[in-house]
Amino acid sequence: MRLPERLFWWLVPLVGLVVVLFTSYQAITSRRYEYANGITGELLPGHSVGQTLVSRYANLSGIEVLIGTYRLGDGPARASLVLHLKEADSGSDIATVTLPAGTNLAQNPWYLFSFPTVANSQDHAFYVEIESPDGAPDRALTLFSWTPNPQGDPYPDGTAYLDGKPEPGDLSFGLRYAPSPLDAAAQMGRSMTANLPAWMILLLFACAAVCIAALFFLLAILRDPERRQRWLRRWSLPFVLGIALLNGLLYLFLVPPWQGPDEHTHFAYVVLLDRYDLDRDRLESLYFDSKIEDEALVQSVTDSMARYNFTRYLSGHPAPGTPPDVRPTIYQSLGKPPAYYWLGVVALRAARALGIAADPYTNPEGVLLLLRGVSLMLGLIAVALAWLFARIVSAKGSSWLVLLLPLTIALLPMHTFDMTIANNDVMAEVAVSAMVVVLAALLRWPTGWRAIALAALAVLLAFGSLLTKQTAAASLPLLALGLLIWVGLLANRALQRRAEGQVSDRRWWMRVSVPAALLGLVALLALISVVLAYEPQNRAAGWVTDRWPLQRMPQSETPTAHDGRFVLALGPKGKSLPPTTAFQVLLLPTFHPAMTITVGAWVRTAPEAGAPLVQDPKAALWIEGGSAPVVHSEQLLDQTNDWHPISATVQAEQGMQQIVLRINSDNQRAEFDDFSLNVDVGEAEWHDPVFQPVLINPSAESGSWGLRPELERRLPSSLVAVAEILPNPQPFDKVALWSGYANGQHKSFWGDFGWLSIPLPDALYTLLAVIIVIAAIGLLVRAFRRRGRWNWTDWLGLISLLALVATIAATYSWQMMGLATRSLTADLAGRYLFVLIVPIMWLILAGLSAIWALFRGDGAEDQGGETATRLPWGAWLYAIALTTFAAYCFLTLILPYYYA
């Protein structure tokens, strides 16, 4: 290697190291306490707000506050702010900093008051006082704060002050320091000893450093093609497993207990399964009958969470600092498939047999670490399966892919986080990844008894994976498409043998005709099946009489409707037909302004109702939702069958999640028609792309689509609900909703750690999206350049891509069903796609490899990204970028969040 190349070779990792060290130092030496649920009021002369605090580091150099500007958009500050920094027990100023009036400020910004460093600030208590000597009514600034509602304390080391008197709660503030890098690292290490002994922290970080250095060293010496291939065949697997183990141990020990999503529910499942001696049927029956009572378990988990500041780490918790209330959720995993939890019980009993203190009631943190260890072992199996997959799809089993693919699985930060918490995701990933490996082997060796055995094993693994988690259902489209392509390839091989020498290069389509024809035929049959499965129904779209199971309101045709041809006909209480009540749900976003909602309608006695059943028959219009009182309006009915107006108004407070519009008729058959909705948000702005308070089908003129009865009777009610919600209008924008699902899943696939509390910077999400687009373009380029020369790996890539699309569509449809029928607004986690992480990352690597080959102007392409005659720049750059990303997430985002 020439000197310029050698210098650039080592410049790449040096740049990555500098970036990580710089961003980590910045993250360690600054911390915001961002909780806010109100403001302190206008800051006027003679008044002040304050905050006591404790400095974590030496060299305190700045205080940030969250300022309220009382206006929209950017503009000059309406008044000045003066910050006084004092010793907590002294009245003299250490530093005084002014924000001058007229300074340009964004809307409600964070503002940093910088001052000369306070050298001896570590572990010292300070008092910050802020005043505005020139503030005036309607020309003042304010500060955001957090007030207990009714409990909570986001910052336990201090409290807020108003005019020199302590107040419950805290200001929204941040601290900046300027310690030396060694002092900052030492303080971080001291903080981490709460969850890990100091000697183990040093050992793990030393091993990680050695492993990273070995990665650089090995990649440098493997520029020789022969040595590279020999090493990749013999040592790539143990090397990657070593990296995965060390990286996983760092996460396992240093992510505080219970910070993995739903860890407490998976923990409880294992404990109860152990308690009931692996009798899952009994446990499920008790769960569904709400007869599980284990107060000691609830108290043990609650106390442990409180010890480890669970509610302060959980972004957006309504009462940070308070003991968590796990009672409503601790048993919610008990209905899930059992495989992971059986394995957890085996590990628990094995630990007890070895004399390890594994009592979940007295040592819940120890048992949780044991379960995390089970997840880590499963994660190592997933890494090994990725290596095996790469060996199979590589031409000679020795391309860079056998290192880069498992290394990606081992170092991808969000995946590492997921495989080191108590969660059944990793069990599902192992099951589906094993099936993917078997499927790849089947397509590579498609004939003989070995192929038949592989096909049978793929079927067994696909259906066995359903015992791990619902997301493992992704194996079903993979299996169906894989077997279909296998049959197509066998048929195509037979046809080619019969036409030996008759297929010219120009007729390349004949080489892929059978698999492509089979895929097209299946797609056509699926489309025809979907079209024939539906039929129009005489049901009013949007109006239901029951949300689960879903029952839609019948349409009633009449020539005297108030608007159009149809009305909503209701019957008296005690009569089976027509229904006595109908309703529609107006879903609202999590964040919206307070609003006034008024609903109007027209009502009359049904013409065929006859004489009143009781005196003074009436019909009612109800509006209910959240904590707001139920509002209703009643209309007396008469025998003239004339239409009468009726209306009701409700005040929807900020944050209310849904409004239910309900109509009913208790004493007389009544008909409702021509509804109207008026929403008044005052001067507030509200532009939510998904949810808007709109009425669906206000005059019942639009009918709904549903499955044919003979099909509906044979499907589970949940699948029927999904099928009926897709073609019918809903109280949300479906395209915008799916776009939101995709955005959230993209972010949490790459990095949104903890309980979605530690996201990546937006710029990184954008960069990762660009990389995905580049990889997709690379796949298209590869498919075009290889037209007529497709082999089994190309078909495997197509299978993986189609299975991914099918999985995403099914997941989004299922989630939308929960929103429409049960108002479940939970976000879709990226970890749900980790069951397909091996084919996903393989497709990304293949696409980037194709672009790299195009960039080099070299048609010779290896699935790892390099030819044997070139220096492995592509593999080197990718490995350094991956390692830098992993180190950035751990050292800049995760550790500072929990320990800075």
mmCIF file of C-alpha atoms in Angstrom, residues 339-340 378 423-434 465-473 475 832 834-836:
data_model
loop_
_atom_site.group_PDB
_atom_site.id
_atom_site.type_symbol
_atom_site.label_atom_id
_atom_site.label_comp_id
_atom_site.label_asym_id
_atom_site.label_seq_id
_atom_site.Cartn_x
_atom_site.Cartn_y
_atom_site.Cartn_z
ATOM 1 C CA ALA A 339 -41.406 -20.215 24.225
ATOM 2 C CA TYR A 340 -39.235 -17.387 25.591
ATOM 3 C CA LEU A 378 -30.331 -15.884 22.043
ATOM 4 C CA ASN A 423 -38.155 -9.423 25.988
ATOM 5 C CA ASN A 424 -39.444 -12.142 23.665
ATOM 6 C CA ASP A 425 -38.470 -10.233 20.485
ATOM 7 C CA VAL A 426 -35.087 -11.928 20.253
ATOM 8 C CA MET A 427 -36.651 -15.405 20.524
ATOM 9 C CA ALA A 428 -38.887 -14.625 17.550
ATOM 10 C CA GLU A 429 -35.865 -13.288 15.672
ATOM 11 C CA VAL A 430 -33.908 -16.489 16.223
ATOM 12 C CA ALA A 431 -36.813 -18.639 15.018
ATOM 13 C CA VAL A 432 -37.440 -16.616 11.841
ATOM 14 C CA SER A 433 -33.714 -16.205 11.129
ATOM 15 C CA ALA A 434 -33.276 -19.970 11.348
ATOM 16 C CA SER A 465 -41.897 -19.628 15.235
ATOM 17 C CA LEU A 466 -45.516 -18.772 16.010
ATOM 18 C CA LEU A 467 -44.837 -20.058 19.545
ATOM 19 C CA THR A 468 -42.408 -17.169 20.111
ATOM 20 C CA LYS A 469 -44.293 -13.946 19.317
ATOM 21 C CA GLN A 470 -46.994 -12.646 16.988
ATOM 22 C CA THR A 471 -44.404 -10.715 14.962
ATOM 23 C CA ALA A 472 -42.888 -14.072 13.985
ATOM 24 C CA ALA A 473 -45.844 -14.450 11.620
ATOM 25 C CA SER A 475 -42.175 -16.279 8.560
ATOM 26 C CA TYR A 832 -41.092 -5.630 15.439
ATOM 27 C CA PHE A 834 -36.056 -7.425 13.867
ATOM 28 C CA VAL A 835 -37.514 -10.842 13.041
ATOM 29 C CA LEU A 836 -36.412 -10.047 9.469
#
